[in-house]
Coordinates of C-alpha atoms and ligand atoms in Angstrom, one line a residue:
X1 CA 0.0 0.0 0.0
X2 CA 1.2 3.5 -0.8
X3 CA 1.6 5.1 2.6
X4 CA 0.5 8.8 2.6
X5 CA 2.4 11.4 4.5
X6 CA 0.0 11.6 7.4
X7 CA 0.2 7.9 8.1
X8 CA 4.0 8.1 7.7
X9 CA 4.2 11.0 10.2
X10 CA 2.0 9.1 12.7
X11 CA 4.1 5.9 12.4
X12 CA 7.3 7.8 12.9
X13 CA 5.9 9.3 16.2
X14 CA 5.5 5.9 17.9
X15 CA 8.3 4.0 19.5
X16 CA 8.6 1.0 17.2
X17 CA 11.7 -1.3 16.6
X18 CA 12.6 -2.6 13.2
X19 CA 11.8 -1.9 9.7
X20 CA 8.2 -1.2 8.4
X21 CA 7.4 -4.0 5.9
X22 CA 3.7 -3.4 5.4
X23 CA 0.8 -1.1 6.3
X24 CA -2.7 -2.2 5.2
X25 CA -6.2 -1.0 6.0
X26 CA -7.7 -3.5 8.4
X27 CA -11.0 -4.7 9.8
X28 CA -14.6 -3.6 9.1
X29 CA -15.3 -1.0 11.8
X30 CA -17.7 1.8 10.9
X31 CA -16.0 4.6 12.8
X32 CA -12.2 4.7 13.0
X33 CA -9.5 4.3 10.2
X34 CA -7.7 1.2 11.2
X35 CA -4.4 -0.1 9.7
X36 CA -2.3 -3.2 10.5
X37 CA 1.5 -2.5 10.6
X38 CA 4.1 -5.2 10.1
X39 CA 7.7 -4.6 11.3
X40 CA 10.7 -6.8 10.6
X41 CA 12.8 -6.8 13.8
X42 CA 15.9 -8.8 14.9
X43 CA 13.4 -11.0 16.8
X44 CA 11.2 -11.7 13.8
X45 CA 8.0 -10.1 12.7
X46 CA 6.0 -7.7 15.0
X47 CA 2.5 -6.4 14.2
X48 CA 0.5 -3.5 15.5
X49 CA -2.9 -1.8 15.0
X50 CA -2.6 1.9 14.1
X51 CA -5.8 3.9 14.3
X52 CA -6.7 7.4 13.3
X53 CA -9.5 8.3 15.7
X54 CA -12.7 9.7 14.3
X55 CA -12.5 13.2 15.6
X56 CA -15.8 14.4 14.3
X57 CA -17.5 11.6 16.3
X58 CA -15.2 11.6 19.3
X59 CA -14.9 15.3 19.8
X60 CA -12.8 15.0 22.9
X61 CA -10.1 12.5 22.0
X62 CA -7.8 13.4 24.9
X63 CA -10.6 12.5 27.4
X64 CA -11.3 9.4 25.4
X65 CA -7.7 8.3 25.6
X66 CA -7.8 8.9 29.3
X67 CA -10.7 6.5 29.6
X68 CA -8.8 3.9 27.5
X69 CA -5.6 4.2 29.4
X70 CA -7.5 4.0 32.7
X71 CA -9.6 1.0 31.7
X72 CA -6.8 -1.0 30.1
X73 CA -4.5 -0.4 33.1
X74 CA -7.3 -1.6 35.4
X75 CA -8.0 -4.7 33.3
X76 CA -4.3 -5.5 33.2
X77 CA -4.1 -5.5 37.0
X78 CA -7.2 -7.8 37.2
X79 CA -5.9 -10.1 34.5
X80 CA -2.5 -10.4 36.3
X81 CA -4.2 -11.2 39.6
X82 CA -6.2 -13.9 37.8
X83 CA -2.9 -15.3 36.3
X84 CA -3.9 -14.4 32.7
X85 CA -1.9 -13.1 29.7
X86 CA -1.9 -9.3 29.9
X87 CA -0.5 -9.0 26.3
X88 CA -3.5 -10.8 24.8
X89 CA -6.5 -10.4 27.1
X90 CA -6.7 -6.7 27.0
X91 CA -5.7 -4.0 24.5
X92 CA -2.2 -2.7 25.1
X93 CA -1.3 0.9 24.1
X94 CA 2.0 1.6 22.5
X95 CA 3.5 5.0 23.5
X96 CA 5.1 7.6 21.4
X97 CA 8.8 8.6 21.6
X98 CA 7.5 11.3 24.0
X99 CA 5.9 8.7 26.2
X100 CA 2.3 9.7 25.3
X101 CA -0.5 7.1 24.6
X102 CA -1.6 9.0 21.4
X103 CA -0.1 11.3 18.8
X104 CA -1.5 14.5 17.3
X105 CA -0.2 15.0 13.8
X106 CA 0.5 18.2 12.0
X107 CA -3.1 18.3 10.6
X108 CA -4.6 18.0 14.2
X109 CA -5.6 14.3 13.7
X110 CA -5.3 11.9 16.7
X111 CA -3.6 8.5 16.3
X112 CA -3.1 5.6 18.6
X113 CA -1.3 2.2 18.4
X114 CA -2.2 -1.1 20.0
X115 CA -0.2 -4.4 20.1
X116 CA -1.8 -6.6 17.4
X117 CA -3.5 -9.6 19.0
X118 CA -2.0 -12.5 17.1
X119 CA -3.7 -15.8 16.3
X120 CA -7.1 -14.5 17.0
X121 CA -10.0 -13.4 14.8
X122 CA -12.8 -10.8 15.0
X123 CA -15.9 -12.2 13.2
X124 CA -18.4 -10.2 11.3
X125 CA -20.9 -13.0 11.5
X126 CA -21.4 -15.9 13.8
X127 CA -19.8 -19.0 12.3
X128 CA -20.6 -21.4 15.1
X129 CA -22.5 -21.5 18.4
X130 CA -19.4 -21.6 20.5
X131 CA -17.9 -18.3 19.2
X132 CA -21.2 -16.6 20.1
X133 CA -21.4 -18.2 23.5
X134 CA -17.8 -17.3 24.2
X135 CA -18.4 -13.7 23.2
X136 CA -21.4 -13.6 25.6
X137 CA -19.3 -14.9 28.5
X138 CA -16.6 -12.4 27.7
X139 CA -18.8 -9.4 27.5
X140 CA -20.5 -10.4 30.8
X141 CA -17.1 -11.0 32.4
X142 CA -15.8 -7.7 31.0
X143 CA -18.6 -5.9 32.9
X144 CA -17.8 -7.8 36.0
X145 CA -14.1 -6.9 35.9
X146 CA -15.1 -3.2 35.6
X147 CA -17.9 -3.4 38.2
X148 CA -15.8 -1.6 40.9
X149 CA -14.0 0.7 38.4
X150 CA -14.3 4.3 39.7
X151 CA -17.1 5.3 37.3
X152 CA -16.9 9.0 38.2
X153 CA -13.5 9.2 36.6
X154 CA -14.8 8.0 33.2
X155 CA -15.6 10.7 30.6
X156 CA -18.8 10.4 28.6
X157 CA -17.2 10.0 25.2
X158 CA -20.5 10.4 23.4
X159 CA -23.1 12.2 25.3
X160 CA -26.5 10.4 25.3
X161 CA -25.0 7.5 23.3
X162 CA -27.7 5.0 24.2
X163 CA -30.4 7.4 25.2
X164 CA -33.0 6.1 22.9
X165 CA -35.4 9.0 23.6
X166 CA -32.7 11.5 22.6
X167 CA -32.0 9.4 19.5
X168 CA -35.7 9.6 18.7
X169 CA -35.6 13.4 19.0
X170 CA -32.5 13.6 16.8
X171 CA -34.3 11.5 14.2
X172 CA -37.2 13.9 14.2
X173 CA -34.9 16.9 13.8
X174 CA -33.2 15.2 10.8
X175 CA -36.6 14.4 9.3
X176 CA -37.8 18.0 9.7
X177 CA -34.6 19.3 8.1
X178 CA -34.6 16.7 5.4
X179 CA -31.5 18.3 3.9
X180 CA -31.2 16.1 0.8
X181 CA -34.9 15.6 0.2
X182 CA -34.6 11.9 0.9
X183 CA -37.6 11.6 3.3
X184 CA -40.1 11.2 0.5
X185 CA -38.4 8.0 -0.6
X186 CA -38.4 6.3 2.8
X187 CA -42.0 7.0 4.1
X188 CA -42.4 3.4 5.3
X189 CA -39.2 3.5 7.4
X190 CA -40.1 6.9 8.8
X191 CA -43.6 5.6 9.9
X192 CA -42.0 2.5 11.4
X193 CA -40.1 4.9 13.8
X194 CA -42.9 7.2 14.5
X195 CA -45.2 4.3 15.5
X196 CA -42.7 3.3 18.2
X197 CA -42.3 6.6 20.1
X198 CA -43.6 5.0 23.4
X199 CA -41.4 1.9 22.9
X200 CA -38.3 4.3 22.7
X201 CA -39.1 5.3 26.3
X202 CA -39.2 1.9 27.9
X203 CA -35.6 1.5 29.2
X204 CA -34.8 5.2 29.6
X205 CA -37.9 5.6 31.9
X206 CA -36.8 2.6 34.0
X207 CA -33.4 4.1 34.3
X208 CA -34.7 7.6 35.2
X209 CA -36.9 6.0 37.9
X210 CA -33.8 4.3 39.4
X211 CA -35.1 0.9 38.6
X212 CA -32.2 -0.1 36.3
X213 CA -28.7 0.5 37.7
X214 CA -26.0 2.4 35.8
X215 CA -23.0 0.2 35.4
X216 CA -19.7 0.5 33.6
X217 CA -20.5 -1.0 30.2
X218 CA -18.9 -1.4 26.8
X219 CA -21.8 0.1 24.8
X220 CA -20.7 -1.3 21.4
X221 CA -20.9 -5.1 21.9
X222 CA -20.8 -6.2 18.3
X223 CA -19.3 -9.6 17.7
X224 CA -16.5 -8.0 15.7
X225 CA -15.5 -6.1 18.8
X226 CA -14.2 -9.3 20.4
X227 CA -11.2 -11.4 19.5
X228 CA -11.6 -15.1 19.5
X229 CA -8.5 -17.3 19.9
X230 CA -7.9 -19.3 16.7
X231 CA -6.7 -22.4 18.6
X232 CA -8.8 -22.5 21.8
X233 CA -12.0 -21.0 20.4
X234 CA -12.2 -18.8 23.5
X235 CA -13.0 -15.2 23.4
X236 CA -9.8 -13.7 24.7
X237 CA -10.1 -9.9 24.4
X238 CA -12.8 -7.2 24.3
X239 CA -11.7 -4.5 21.9
X240 CA -13.0 -1.1 20.7
X241 CA -13.1 0.6 24.0
X242 CA -14.1 4.0 22.7
X243 CA -17.5 3.9 24.2
X244 CA -16.8 2.4 27.6
X245 CA -18.9 4.6 29.9
X246 CA -21.6 4.2 32.5
X247 CA -24.6 2.5 30.8
X248 CA -27.2 -0.2 31.0
X249 CA -26.3 -3.9 31.0
X250 CA -29.4 -4.7 29.0
X251 CA -28.1 -2.5 26.2
X252 CA -24.8 -4.4 26.1
X253 CA -26.8 -7.6 25.9
X254 CA -29.1 -6.2 23.3
X255 CA -26.5 -4.9 21.0
X256 CA -24.9 -8.3 20.8
X257 CA -28.2 -9.9 19.9
X258 CA -28.9 -7.2 17.3
X259 CA -25.7 -8.1 15.5
X260 CA -24.9 -11.7 16.3
X261 CA -28.3 -13.4 16.5
X262 CA -29.4 -12.0 13.1
X263 CA -29.5 -14.6 10.4
X264 CA -28.0 -12.1 7.9
X265 CA -25.4 -9.4 7.7
X266 CA -26.2 -5.9 9.0
X267 CA -26.3 -4.6 5.5
X268 CA -28.1 -7.5 3.7
X269 CA -30.2 -6.2 0.8
X270 CA -32.5 -9.3 0.7
X271 CA -34.7 -8.8 3.7
X272 CA -36.2 -12.3 3.4
X273 CA -32.9 -13.5 4.8
X274 CA -33.1 -11.4 7.9
X275 CA -34.6 -12.7 11.2
X276 CA -33.6 -13.2 14.8
X277 CA -32.3 -16.7 15.3
X278 CA -33.8 -17.9 18.6
X279 CA -31.3 -20.6 19.0
X280 CA -28.4 -18.1 18.8
X281 CA -30.3 -15.9 21.1
X282 CA -30.5 -18.7 23.6
X283 CA -26.8 -19.4 23.3
X284 CA -26.1 -15.8 24.0
X285 CA -28.5 -15.5 27.0
X286 CA -26.8 -18.6 28.6
X287 CA -23.3 -17.1 28.1
X288 CA -24.2 -13.6 29.2
X289 CA -26.0 -14.7 32.4
X290 CA -23.0 -17.0 33.2
X291 CA -20.5 -14.2 32.4
X292 CA -22.3 -11.7 34.7
X293 CA -22.3 -14.4 37.4
X294 CA -25.2 -13.3 39.5
X295 CA -24.5 -9.5 39.2
X296 CA -27.7 -8.8 37.3
X297 CA -30.8 -7.7 39.2
X298 CA -34.1 -9.4 38.6
X299 CA -35.4 -6.5 36.6
X300 CA -32.2 -6.4 34.5
X301 CA -32.6 -10.1 33.7
X302 CA -36.3 -9.6 32.9
X303 CA -35.5 -6.7 30.6
X304 CA -32.9 -8.5 28.5
X305 CA -35.3 -9.2 25.6
X306 CA -36.4 -5.5 25.7
X307 CA -32.7 -4.5 25.4
X308 CA -32.4 -6.6 22.2
X309 CA -35.5 -4.9 20.7
X310 CA -34.5 -1.4 21.7
X311 CA -30.9 -1.6 20.7
X312 CA -31.9 -2.9 17.3
X313 CA -34.6 -0.2 17.0
X314 CA -32.2 2.5 18.1
X315 CA -29.5 1.4 15.7
X316 CA -31.9 1.3 12.8
X317 CA -33.1 4.7 13.7
X318 CA -29.5 5.9 13.8
X319 CA -28.8 4.5 10.3
X320 CA -32.0 6.2 9.0
X321 CA -31.1 9.5 10.7
X322 CA -27.6 9.3 9.0
X323 CA -29.2 8.5 5.7
X324 CA -31.5 11.6 6.0
X325 CA -28.5 13.7 7.0
X326 CA -26.4 12.7 4.1
X327 CA -24.3 9.8 5.5
X328 CA -22.1 11.9 7.7
X329 CA -21.6 9.5 10.6
X330 CA -21.2 5.8 9.6
X331 CA -18.7 4.9 6.9
X332 CA -20.6 3.8 3.8
X333 CA -19.3 1.7 1.0
X334 CA -22.1 2.1 -1.5
X335 CA -25.1 4.3 -2.4
X336 CA -28.0 3.7 0.0
X337 CA -25.8 1.7 2.4
X338 CA -27.2 3.3 5.6
X339 CA -30.7 2.7 4.3
X340 CA -30.0 -1.0 3.6
X341 CA -28.6 -1.2 7.2
X342 CA -31.7 0.6 8.6
X343 CA -34.0 -1.9 6.8
X344 CA -32.3 -5.0 8.2
X345 CA -32.6 -3.5 11.7
X346 CA -36.3 -2.7 11.3
X347 CA -37.0 -6.2 9.9
X348 CA -35.3 -7.6 13.0
X349 CA -37.3 -5.4 15.3
X350 CA -40.5 -6.6 13.7
X351 CA -39.4 -10.2 14.0
X352 CA -38.4 -9.8 17.7
X353 CA -41.6 -8.1 18.5
X354 CA -43.4 -11.2 17.2
X355 CA -41.1 -13.5 19.1
X356 CA -41.1 -11.5 22.4
X357 CA -42.9 -14.1 24.5
X358 CA -40.5 -16.8 23.3
X359 CA -37.5 -14.6 24.0
X360 CA -38.9 -14.0 27.5
X361 CA -39.4 -17.7 28.1
X362 CA -35.8 -18.4 27.2
X363 CA -34.5 -15.8 29.7
X364 CA -36.7 -17.5 32.4
X365 CA -34.8 -20.7 31.7
X366 CA -31.4 -19.3 32.6
X367 CA -32.0 -16.8 35.3
Ligands
ADP1 P1 -14.1 0.8 14.9 O1 -14.5 1.7 16.0 O2 -13.9 1.5 13.6 O3 -15.0 -0.4 14.8 P2 -12.2 -1.1 16.1 O4 -11.3 -0.6 17.3 O5 -13.3 -2.0 16.4 O6 -12.6 0.2 15.3 O7 -11.1 -1.8 15.1 C1 -11.6 -2.2 13.8 C2 -11.1 -3.7 13.6 O8 -9.7 -3.8 13.7 C3 -11.7 -4.7 14.6 O9 -13.0 -5.1 14.3 C4 -10.6 -5.8 14.6 O10 -10.8 -6.6 13.4 C5 -9.3 -5.0 14.3 N1 -8.6 -4.8 15.6 C6 -8.7 -3.7 16.4 N2 -7.8 -3.8 17.4 C7 -7.1 -4.9 17.2 C8 -6.0 -5.5 17.9 N3 -5.5 -5.0 19.0 N4 -5.5 -6.7 17.4 C9 -6.0 -7.3 16.3 N5 -7.0 -6.7 15.6 C10 -7.6 -5.6 16.0
GN1_2 C1 -20.5 1.5 15.1 O1 -17.3 1.2 15.7 P1 -18.2 0.1 15.4 O2 -18.2 -0.2 13.9 O3 -17.8 -1.1 16.2 C2 -21.1 2.4 16.2 C3 -22.1 1.5 17.0 C4 -23.1 0.9 16.1 C5 -22.4 0.1 15.0 C6 -23.4 -0.4 14.0 C7 -19.1 4.8 18.2 O4 -19.7 0.5 15.8 O5 -22.7 2.3 18.0 O6 -24.0 0.0 16.8 O7 -21.4 0.9 14.3 N1 -20.1 3.0 17.1 C8 -20.2 4.3 17.4 O8 -22.7 -1.4 13.3 O9 -21.1 5.0 17.0
MG3 MG1 -15.4 -1.9 16.2

């Protein structure tokens, strides 16, 4: 790959050994620009993840990096106490020559580097039950490891990130502005959202009434934000820590179901392929309840299915909002990409609404 001057400047700022052999775009995240770096050193090949943080989404990157430094140091201590491998079981930041955990380039862009987690894979779709089960245990366990983290020291990296009511209001604002005149072409999707205003309140209201506890959560629990060991099949590391903040456990659960229990990709065009696989849902419920190891309250457990519906609804609404606003938030790779994503989410919501009693019965089995 031709390395442009910005990437070169960033690479030179970090304390690497050896000779750069390769720099390639990596992964399928929607937010940051991610590259895999390969260096040839006297000890062999060493690889790293280089990321340009998305400054228009994460408007306070210094605070964000404070969160990540704090959380990864905390996790490292816990992993060490449990006799684990600190190099693979959490993200490890590489520092700059100046000893900083990030670099600001001459254009004002923020960069960070992590050790590359070798012999592990981040999956965009569930390939077998075990991977999904493992990811559930790992996300539950992750929350437990952070249960006594001093939450007051965490910055809110995106304000109102999973405030579904606020997302609903933002959708309405985008609809009113309709800057590109796209609303006329998506009337059905718009109506789908408008019909569910009261649904949007469900979890926010329980939280506001103090019935659901605020916990330190990941907030972006997609399957591809977890690394699965290629040999043992165990989920070894939770990645993408940009949104670790106080939040609801049911939302962490719900986002995993939204992405992982779907029978199709998030951007599948053929909606007949999209549904919520109740078997995968059950696999995840089992793993998540085990991973949380008794930490969930009765109401949190009861609300897990609602978390799945609401996170899927919220995500679909966010894709639709971005479509109406001209695709300024999520990276798109084709015309109408956000609309395709929105449609899969709404298809899933409808399917989950129909399966709600079965989803509840499954939770009953494992609580
Ligand atoms: P985004 O916020 O854009 O989703 P991520 O931090 O999730 O960015 O990174 C994008 C992808 O890069 C991940 O899905 C994963 O495939 C890969 N990745 C990120 N960090 C590492 C790491 N430390 N080791 C190996 N792969 C990684
Ligand atoms: C984004 O960063 P990534 O690709 O893991 C988004 C999530 C959405 C997801 C939809 C910071 O996740 O909230 O659920 O896309 N992250 C941010 O795929 O907005
Ligand atoms: Mg990611």
